[in-house]
Coordinates of C-alpha atoms and ligand atoms in Angstrom, one line a residue:
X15 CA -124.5 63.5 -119.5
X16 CA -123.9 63.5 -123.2
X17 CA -121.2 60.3 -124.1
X18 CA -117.9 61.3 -124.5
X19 CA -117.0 61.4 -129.3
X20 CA -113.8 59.0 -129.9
X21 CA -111.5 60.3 -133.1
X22 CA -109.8 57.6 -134.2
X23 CA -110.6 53.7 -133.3
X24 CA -109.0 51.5 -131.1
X25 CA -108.2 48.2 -132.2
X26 CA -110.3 46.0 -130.3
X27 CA -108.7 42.6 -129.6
X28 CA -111.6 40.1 -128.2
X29 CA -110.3 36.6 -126.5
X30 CA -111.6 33.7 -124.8
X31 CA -113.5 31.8 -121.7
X32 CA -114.0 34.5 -118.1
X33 CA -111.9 37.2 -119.7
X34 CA -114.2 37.5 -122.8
X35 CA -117.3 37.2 -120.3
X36 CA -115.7 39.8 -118.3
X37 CA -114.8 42.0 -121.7
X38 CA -118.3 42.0 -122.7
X39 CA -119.2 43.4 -119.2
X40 CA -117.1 46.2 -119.0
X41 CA -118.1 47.3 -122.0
X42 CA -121.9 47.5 -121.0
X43 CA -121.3 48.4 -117.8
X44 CA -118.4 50.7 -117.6
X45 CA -118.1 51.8 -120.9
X46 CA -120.6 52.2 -123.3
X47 CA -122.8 54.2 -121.2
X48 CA -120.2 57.0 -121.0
X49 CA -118.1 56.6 -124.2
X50 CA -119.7 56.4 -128.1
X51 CA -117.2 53.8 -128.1
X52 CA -115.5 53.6 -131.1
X53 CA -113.4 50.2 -132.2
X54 CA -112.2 48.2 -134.7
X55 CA -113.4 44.8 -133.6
X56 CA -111.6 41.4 -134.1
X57 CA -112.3 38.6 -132.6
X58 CA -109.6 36.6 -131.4
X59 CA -111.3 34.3 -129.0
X60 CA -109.7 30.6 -130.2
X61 CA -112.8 29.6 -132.6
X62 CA -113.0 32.2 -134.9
X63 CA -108.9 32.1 -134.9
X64 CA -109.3 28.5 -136.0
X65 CA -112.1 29.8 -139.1
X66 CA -110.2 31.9 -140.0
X67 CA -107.0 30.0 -140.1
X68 CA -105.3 32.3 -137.5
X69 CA -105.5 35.1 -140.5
X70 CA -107.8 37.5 -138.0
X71 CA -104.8 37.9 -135.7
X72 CA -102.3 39.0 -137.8
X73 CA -105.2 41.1 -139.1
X74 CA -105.3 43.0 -135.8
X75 CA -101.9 43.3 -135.6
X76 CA -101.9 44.9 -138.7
X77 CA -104.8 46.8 -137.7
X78 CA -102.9 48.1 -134.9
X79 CA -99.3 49.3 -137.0
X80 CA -102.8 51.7 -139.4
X81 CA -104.4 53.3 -136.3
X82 CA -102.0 52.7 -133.4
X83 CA -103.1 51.7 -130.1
X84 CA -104.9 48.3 -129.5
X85 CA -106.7 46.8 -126.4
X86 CA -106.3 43.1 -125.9
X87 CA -108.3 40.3 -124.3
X88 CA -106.9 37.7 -122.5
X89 CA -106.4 34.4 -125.0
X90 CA -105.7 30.7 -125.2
X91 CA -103.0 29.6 -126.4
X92 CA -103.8 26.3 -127.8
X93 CA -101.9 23.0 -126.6
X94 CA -103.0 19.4 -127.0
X95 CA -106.0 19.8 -124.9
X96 CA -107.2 22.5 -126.4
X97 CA -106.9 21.0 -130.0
X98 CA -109.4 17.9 -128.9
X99 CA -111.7 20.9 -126.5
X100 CA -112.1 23.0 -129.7
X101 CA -111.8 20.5 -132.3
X102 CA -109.4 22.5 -133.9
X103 CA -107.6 22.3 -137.6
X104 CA -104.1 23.1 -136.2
X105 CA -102.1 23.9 -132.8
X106 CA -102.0 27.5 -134.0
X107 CA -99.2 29.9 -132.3
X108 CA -99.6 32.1 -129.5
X109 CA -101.4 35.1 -130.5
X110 CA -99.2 37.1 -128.2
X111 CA -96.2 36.0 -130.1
X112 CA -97.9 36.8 -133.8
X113 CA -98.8 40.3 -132.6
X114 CA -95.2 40.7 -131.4
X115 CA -93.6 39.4 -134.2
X116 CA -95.4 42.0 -136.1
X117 CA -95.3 45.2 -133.9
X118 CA -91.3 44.3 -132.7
X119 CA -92.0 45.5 -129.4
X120 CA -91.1 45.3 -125.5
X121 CA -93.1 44.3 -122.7
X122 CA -93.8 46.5 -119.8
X123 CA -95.2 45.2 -116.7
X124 CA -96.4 47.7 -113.7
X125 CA -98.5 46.6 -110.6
X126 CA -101.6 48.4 -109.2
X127 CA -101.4 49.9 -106.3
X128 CA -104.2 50.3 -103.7
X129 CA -104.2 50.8 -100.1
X130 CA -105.2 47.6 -98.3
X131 CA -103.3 45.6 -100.3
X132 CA -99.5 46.0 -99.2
X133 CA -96.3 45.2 -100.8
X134 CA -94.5 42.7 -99.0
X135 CA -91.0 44.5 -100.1
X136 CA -91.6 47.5 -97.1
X137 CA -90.1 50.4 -98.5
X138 CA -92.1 49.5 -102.1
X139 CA -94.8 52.8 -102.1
X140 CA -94.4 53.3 -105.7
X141 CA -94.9 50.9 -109.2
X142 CA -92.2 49.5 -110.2
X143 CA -92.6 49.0 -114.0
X144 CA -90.3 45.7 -115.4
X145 CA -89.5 46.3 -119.2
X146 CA -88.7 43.0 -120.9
X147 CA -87.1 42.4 -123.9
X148 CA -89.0 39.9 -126.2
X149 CA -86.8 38.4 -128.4
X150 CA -83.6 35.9 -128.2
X151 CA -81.2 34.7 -125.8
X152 CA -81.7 31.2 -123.8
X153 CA -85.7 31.5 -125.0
X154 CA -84.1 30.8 -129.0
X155 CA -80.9 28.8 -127.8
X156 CA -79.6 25.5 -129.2
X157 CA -78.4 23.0 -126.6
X158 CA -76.6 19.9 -126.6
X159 CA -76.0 17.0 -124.0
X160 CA -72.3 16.0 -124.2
X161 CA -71.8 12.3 -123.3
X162 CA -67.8 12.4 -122.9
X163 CA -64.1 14.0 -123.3
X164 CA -64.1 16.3 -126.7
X165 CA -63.8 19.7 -127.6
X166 CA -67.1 22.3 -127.9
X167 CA -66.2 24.9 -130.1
X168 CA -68.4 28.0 -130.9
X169 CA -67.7 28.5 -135.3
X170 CA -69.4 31.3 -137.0
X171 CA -69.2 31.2 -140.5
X172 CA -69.7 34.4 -142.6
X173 CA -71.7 35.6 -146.0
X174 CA -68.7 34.8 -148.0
X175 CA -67.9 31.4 -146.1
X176 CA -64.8 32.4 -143.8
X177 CA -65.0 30.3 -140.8
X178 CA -64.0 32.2 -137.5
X179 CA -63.7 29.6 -134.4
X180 CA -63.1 30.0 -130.5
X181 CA -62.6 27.2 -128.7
X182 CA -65.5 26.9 -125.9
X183 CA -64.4 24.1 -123.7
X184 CA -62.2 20.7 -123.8
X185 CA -64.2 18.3 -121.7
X186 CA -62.4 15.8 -120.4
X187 CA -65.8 13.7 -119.3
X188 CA -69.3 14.7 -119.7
X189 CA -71.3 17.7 -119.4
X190 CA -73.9 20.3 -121.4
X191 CA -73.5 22.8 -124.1
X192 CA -75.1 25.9 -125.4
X193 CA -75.3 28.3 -128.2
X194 CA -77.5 31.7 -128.0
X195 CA -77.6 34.6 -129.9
X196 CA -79.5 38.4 -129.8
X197 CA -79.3 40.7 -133.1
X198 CA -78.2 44.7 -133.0
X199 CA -81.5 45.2 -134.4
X200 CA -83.3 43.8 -131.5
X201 CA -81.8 45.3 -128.8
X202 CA -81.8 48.5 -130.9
X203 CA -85.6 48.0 -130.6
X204 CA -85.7 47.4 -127.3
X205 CA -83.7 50.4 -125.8
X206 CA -85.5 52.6 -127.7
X207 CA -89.3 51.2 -126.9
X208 CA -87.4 51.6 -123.2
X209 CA -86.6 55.1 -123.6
X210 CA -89.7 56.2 -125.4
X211 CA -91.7 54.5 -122.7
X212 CA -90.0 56.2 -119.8
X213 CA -90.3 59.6 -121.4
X214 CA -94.1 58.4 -121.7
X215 CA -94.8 57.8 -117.9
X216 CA -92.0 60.3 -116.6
X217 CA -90.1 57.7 -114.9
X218 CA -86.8 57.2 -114.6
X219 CA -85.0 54.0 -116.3
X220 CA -82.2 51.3 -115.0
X221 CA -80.7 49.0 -117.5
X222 CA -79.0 46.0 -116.0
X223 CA -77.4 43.2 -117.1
X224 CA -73.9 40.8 -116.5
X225 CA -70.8 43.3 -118.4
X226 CA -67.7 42.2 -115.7
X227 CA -68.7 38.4 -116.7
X228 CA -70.1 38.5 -120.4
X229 CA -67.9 41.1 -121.5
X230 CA -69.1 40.6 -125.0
X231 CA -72.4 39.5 -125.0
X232 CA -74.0 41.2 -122.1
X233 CA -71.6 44.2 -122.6
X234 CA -73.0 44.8 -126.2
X235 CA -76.7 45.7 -124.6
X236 CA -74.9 47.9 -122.2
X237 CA -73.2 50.1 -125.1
X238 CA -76.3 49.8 -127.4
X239 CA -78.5 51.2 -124.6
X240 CA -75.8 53.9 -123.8
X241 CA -74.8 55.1 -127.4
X242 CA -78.7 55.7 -128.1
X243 CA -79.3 57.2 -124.7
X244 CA -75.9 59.8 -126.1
X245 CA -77.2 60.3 -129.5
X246 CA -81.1 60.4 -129.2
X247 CA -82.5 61.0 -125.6
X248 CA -80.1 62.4 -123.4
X249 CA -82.0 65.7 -124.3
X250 CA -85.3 64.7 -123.9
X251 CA -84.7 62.8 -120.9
X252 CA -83.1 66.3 -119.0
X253 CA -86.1 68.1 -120.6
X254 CA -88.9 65.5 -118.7
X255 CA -86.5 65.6 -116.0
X256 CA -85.7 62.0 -115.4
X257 CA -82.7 59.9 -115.9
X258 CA -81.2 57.0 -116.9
X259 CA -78.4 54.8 -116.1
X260 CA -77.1 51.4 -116.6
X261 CA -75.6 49.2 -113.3
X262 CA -75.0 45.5 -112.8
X263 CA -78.0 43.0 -112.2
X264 CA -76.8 42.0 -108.8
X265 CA -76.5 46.2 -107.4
X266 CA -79.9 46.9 -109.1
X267 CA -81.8 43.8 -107.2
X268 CA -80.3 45.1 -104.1
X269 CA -81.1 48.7 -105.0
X270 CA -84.7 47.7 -106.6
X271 CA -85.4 45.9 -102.8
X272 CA -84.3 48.9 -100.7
X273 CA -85.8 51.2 -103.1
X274 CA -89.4 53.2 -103.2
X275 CA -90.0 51.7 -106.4
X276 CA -91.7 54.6 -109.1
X277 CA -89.1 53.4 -111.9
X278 CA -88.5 51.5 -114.7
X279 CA -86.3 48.3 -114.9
X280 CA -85.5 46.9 -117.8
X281 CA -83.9 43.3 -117.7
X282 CA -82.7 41.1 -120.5
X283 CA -84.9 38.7 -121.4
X284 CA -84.1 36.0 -119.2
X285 CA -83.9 38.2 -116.5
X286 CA -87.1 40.1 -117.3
X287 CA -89.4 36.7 -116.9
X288 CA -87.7 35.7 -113.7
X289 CA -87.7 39.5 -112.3
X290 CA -91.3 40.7 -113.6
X291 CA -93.1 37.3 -111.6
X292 CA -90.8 38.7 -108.8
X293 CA -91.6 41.8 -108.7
X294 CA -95.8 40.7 -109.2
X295 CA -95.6 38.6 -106.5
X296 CA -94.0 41.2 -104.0
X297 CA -96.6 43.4 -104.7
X298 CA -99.1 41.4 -104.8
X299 CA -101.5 39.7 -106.9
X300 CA -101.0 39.0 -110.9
X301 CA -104.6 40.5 -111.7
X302 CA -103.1 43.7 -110.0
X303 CA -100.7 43.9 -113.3
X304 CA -100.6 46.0 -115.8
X305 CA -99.3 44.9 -119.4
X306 CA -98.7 47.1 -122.6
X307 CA -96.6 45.7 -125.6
X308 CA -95.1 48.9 -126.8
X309 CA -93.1 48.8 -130.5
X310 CA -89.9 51.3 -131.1
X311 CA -92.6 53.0 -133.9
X312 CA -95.0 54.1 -131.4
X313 CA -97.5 51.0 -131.5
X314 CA -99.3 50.5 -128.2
X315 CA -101.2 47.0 -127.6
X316 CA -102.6 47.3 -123.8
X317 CA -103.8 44.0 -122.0
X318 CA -103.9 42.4 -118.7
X319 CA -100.6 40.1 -117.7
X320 CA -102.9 36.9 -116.4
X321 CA -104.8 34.4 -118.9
X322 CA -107.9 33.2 -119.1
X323 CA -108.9 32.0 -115.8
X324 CA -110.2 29.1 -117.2
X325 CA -111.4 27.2 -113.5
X326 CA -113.4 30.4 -113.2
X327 CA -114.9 30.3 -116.8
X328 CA -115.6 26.3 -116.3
X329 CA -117.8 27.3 -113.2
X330 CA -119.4 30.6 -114.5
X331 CA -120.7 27.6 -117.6
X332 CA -122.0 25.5 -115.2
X333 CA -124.1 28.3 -113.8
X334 CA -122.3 28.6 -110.6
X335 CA -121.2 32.4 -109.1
X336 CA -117.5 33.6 -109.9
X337 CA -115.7 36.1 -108.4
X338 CA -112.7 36.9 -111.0
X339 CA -111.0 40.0 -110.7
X340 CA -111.4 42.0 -113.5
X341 CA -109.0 45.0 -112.7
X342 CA -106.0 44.2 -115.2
X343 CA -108.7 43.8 -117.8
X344 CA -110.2 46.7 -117.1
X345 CA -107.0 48.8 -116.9
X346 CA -106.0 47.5 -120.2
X347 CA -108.9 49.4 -121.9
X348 CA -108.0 52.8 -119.6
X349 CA -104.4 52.5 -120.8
X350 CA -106.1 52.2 -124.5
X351 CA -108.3 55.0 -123.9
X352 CA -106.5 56.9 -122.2
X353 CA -104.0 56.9 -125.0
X354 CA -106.2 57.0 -127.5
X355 CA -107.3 60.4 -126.3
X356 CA -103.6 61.8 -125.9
X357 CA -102.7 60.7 -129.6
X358 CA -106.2 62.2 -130.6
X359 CA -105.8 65.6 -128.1
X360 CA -109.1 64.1 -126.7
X361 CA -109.0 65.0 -122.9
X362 CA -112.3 64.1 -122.2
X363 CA -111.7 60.8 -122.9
X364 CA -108.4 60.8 -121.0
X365 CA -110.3 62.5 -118.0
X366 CA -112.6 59.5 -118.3
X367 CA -110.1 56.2 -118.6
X368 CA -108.2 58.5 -115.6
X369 CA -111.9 58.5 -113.1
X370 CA -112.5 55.2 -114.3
X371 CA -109.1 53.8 -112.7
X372 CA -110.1 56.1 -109.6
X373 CA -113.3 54.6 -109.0
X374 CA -111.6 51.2 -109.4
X375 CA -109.2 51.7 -106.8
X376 CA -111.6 53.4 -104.5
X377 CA -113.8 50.4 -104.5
X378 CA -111.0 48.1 -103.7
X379 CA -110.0 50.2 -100.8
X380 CA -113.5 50.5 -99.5
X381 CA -113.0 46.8 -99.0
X382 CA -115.2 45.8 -102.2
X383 CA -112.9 43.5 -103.5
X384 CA -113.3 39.9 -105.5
X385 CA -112.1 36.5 -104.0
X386 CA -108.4 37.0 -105.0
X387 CA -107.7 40.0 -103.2
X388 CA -109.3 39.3 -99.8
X389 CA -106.8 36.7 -98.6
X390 CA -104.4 39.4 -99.3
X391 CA -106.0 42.2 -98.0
X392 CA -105.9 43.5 -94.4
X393 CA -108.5 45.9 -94.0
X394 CA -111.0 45.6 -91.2
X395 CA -114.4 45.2 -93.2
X396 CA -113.9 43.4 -96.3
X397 CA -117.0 42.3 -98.9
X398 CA -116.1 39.6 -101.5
X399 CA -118.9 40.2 -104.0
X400 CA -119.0 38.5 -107.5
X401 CA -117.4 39.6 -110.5
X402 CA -120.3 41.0 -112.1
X403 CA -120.8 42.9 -108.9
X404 CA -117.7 44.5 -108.6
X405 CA -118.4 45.7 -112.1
X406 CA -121.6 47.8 -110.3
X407 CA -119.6 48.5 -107.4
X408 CA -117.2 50.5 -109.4
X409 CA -119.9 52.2 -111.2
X410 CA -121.8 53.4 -108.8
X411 CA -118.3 55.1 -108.1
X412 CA -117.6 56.1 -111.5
X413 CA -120.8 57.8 -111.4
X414 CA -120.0 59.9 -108.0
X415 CA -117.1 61.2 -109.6
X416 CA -118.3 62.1 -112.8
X417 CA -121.6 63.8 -111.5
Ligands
LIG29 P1 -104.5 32.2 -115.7 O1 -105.7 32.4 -116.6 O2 -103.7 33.5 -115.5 O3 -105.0 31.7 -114.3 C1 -104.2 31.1 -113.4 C2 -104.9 31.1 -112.0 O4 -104.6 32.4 -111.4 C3 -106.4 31.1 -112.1 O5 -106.9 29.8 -112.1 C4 -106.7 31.8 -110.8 O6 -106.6 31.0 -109.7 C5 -105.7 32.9 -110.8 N1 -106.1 34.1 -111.6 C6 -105.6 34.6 -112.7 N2 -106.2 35.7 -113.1 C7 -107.2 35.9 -112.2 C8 -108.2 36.9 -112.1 N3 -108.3 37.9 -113.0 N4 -109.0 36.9 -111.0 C9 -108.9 35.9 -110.1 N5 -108.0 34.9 -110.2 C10 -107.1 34.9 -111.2 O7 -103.4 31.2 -116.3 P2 -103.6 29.7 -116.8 O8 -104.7 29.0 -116.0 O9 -102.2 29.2 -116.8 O10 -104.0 29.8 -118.3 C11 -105.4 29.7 -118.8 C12 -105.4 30.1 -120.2 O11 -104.9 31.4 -120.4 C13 -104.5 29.2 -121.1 O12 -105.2 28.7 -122.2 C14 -103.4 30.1 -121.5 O13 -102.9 29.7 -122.8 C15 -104.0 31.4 -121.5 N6 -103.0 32.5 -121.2 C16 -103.2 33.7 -121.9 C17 -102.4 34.8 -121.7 C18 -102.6 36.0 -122.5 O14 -103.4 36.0 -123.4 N7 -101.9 37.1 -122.2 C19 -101.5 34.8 -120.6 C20 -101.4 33.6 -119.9 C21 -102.2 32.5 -120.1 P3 -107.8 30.2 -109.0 O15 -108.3 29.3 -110.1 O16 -107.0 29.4 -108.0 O17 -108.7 31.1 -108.4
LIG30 MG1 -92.4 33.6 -116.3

């Protein structure tokens, strides 16, 4: 079979310890016998982010606003440890937070599904995709410990310097305090990456937040979201035939449980964290997750939600056999490819990222599974193999389907 011509390159985002060892197989095994893979590679694993002063990940961020879609490893995101492991010049940032900072974007997180490995929520048969918003609230908050009776007041002063104060609480003994803030501008950003995503999967969208209690706060998101689902989308959103609408958090958690799931939720960003490790753990596993950053321009960045798997990667050193599931990893380069090849009218290659997630699946559910899964599974004959294995194992798939 002749390999499969790429347009345009994806941004190719390498990372560190069993993800990278994993990255490296897919790419010979699944990938570059069938594609004339074509990538911009950078190399984000923590050593050569430490030569090059961090410079090589806002690089491929960069890299990623010129040609548009980039596929992320897994990284580390240095802490004390890791500055004595890697004998490194600085505890440089997370690289997930760089790239975001540069591409302004949302999270969306969507589970796989295969059959075998059930929900725990019953009714749950379809994805349900958590879209989080990124930036502000109690994640950028400034707090305060109050040791007795006084008065907390919230003061905004303006450009000019006219003070404008509300009073927040008199204590009358001690207690806690906090300030947090969101900008138009972000949550402009984030309804629209929400919109433009769901009219991407064809899925419909529920916004939910706290209006009858944070009628200020809270109720801003809720008219942001609605005047640019009035002004921009309504049409579009008729045309793809879905829908949107806004409720409160506590009717959409009872709705989202009773639900069949095949939506997207989007959830402040408080909300998103807690909800999105929900929603993971009710269906399943987190290497079973799906992760795209997706900006309000357009800018995709596909990964897998997990790290590093570091235990794994200690073990695979020592020469011992791992069995690391590699299916969020290898998803992340389908979503890529797949997208790569819509932007690009490249069907082939969309054909291809589409089979690859088949055979995936298909292995899985013929009860060819890594460690993780088979504690979760219940399917009658089950076959941990390693996690180079499992590679084969979906390639001997991939191969039935493409012949
Ligand atoms: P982790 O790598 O997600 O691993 C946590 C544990 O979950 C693993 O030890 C493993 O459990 C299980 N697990 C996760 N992914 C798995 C997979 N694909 N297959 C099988 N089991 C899997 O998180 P962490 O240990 O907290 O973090 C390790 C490193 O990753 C850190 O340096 C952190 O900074 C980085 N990190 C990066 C990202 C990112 O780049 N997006 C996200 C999170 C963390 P068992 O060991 O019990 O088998
Ligand atoms: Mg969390």
């Amino acid at each position: 079979m002749a390999k499969i011509i790429m347009k345009t390159p994806l941004v190719e985002m390498d990372g560190d310890e069993m993800t990278r060892v994993i990255w490296g197989w897919i790419k010979e095994i699944l990938l570059e016998p069938y594609v004339e893979l074509k990538t911009e590679y950078y190399d984000l694993g923590l050593k050569h982010r430490d030569e090059t002063n961090d410079r090589v990940t806002v690089e491929s961020a960069l890299a990623t606003k010129k040609y548009g879609v980039a596929v992320k490893c897994a990284t580390i995101t240095p802490n004390a440890d890791r500055v004595k492991e890697y004998n490194l010049k600085e505890m440089w940032k997370s690289p997930n937070g760089t790239i975001r900072a540069i591409l302004d974007g949302t999270v969306f997180r969507a589970p796989i599904l295969v059959k075998g490995i059930e929900p725990f929520v019953r009714p749950w048969k379809k994805p349900i995709v958590i879209a989080r918003h990124a930036y502000g609230d109690i994640y950028k908050n400034t707090e305060m410990v109050v040791d007795g009776p006084g008065k907390a007041e919230l003061v905004f002063t303006d450009a000019q310097g006219k003070e404008t104060r509300q009073e927040i609480h008199e204590f009358e003994g001690p207690g806690i305090l906090m300030g947090m803030h969101n900008t138009e501008a972000s949550i402009e950003s984030f309804a629209h990456a929400c919109f433009n995503y769901a009219l991407d999967q064809k899925m419909d969208l529920w916004f939910a937040a706290k209006d009858t209690i944070s009628k200020k706060y809270d109720h801003r998101f809720k008219d942001i979201f609605q005047e640019i689902f009035d002004s921009t989308y309504r049409h579009k959103f008729d045309d793809a035939g879905i829908t949107y609408f806004y409720t409160l958090i506590d009717d959409a958690v009872a709705r989202v449980v009773r639900s069949e799931g095949g939506f997207i939720w989007a959830c402040k960003n408080y909300d998103g964290d807690v909800m999105s490790d929900m929603v993971a753990t009710a269906f399943g596993s987190l290497a079973m997750m799906t992760s795209v950053l997706v900006s309000p321009e357009g800018y995709y960045e596909y990964e897998a939600a997990h790290g590093t798997v570091q235990r794994h990667y200690y073990r695979h050193l020592k020469g011992e056999e791992t069995s690391t599931n590699s299916v969020a990893t290898l998803f992340a380069w389908t979503g890529a490819l797949r997208k790569r090849g819509e932007l690009d009218g490249c069907t082939d290659l969309m054909d291809f990222a589409d089979k690859l997630e088949e055979a995936t699946k298909t292995t899985i559910e013929e009860g060819v599974m890594t460690g993780d899964l088979v504690a979760l599974s219940n399917l009658p004959n089950i076959k941990k193999v390693n996690t180079r294995d499992f590679l084969l194992e979906i390639k001997k798939r991939l191969d039935k389907l493409l012949a």
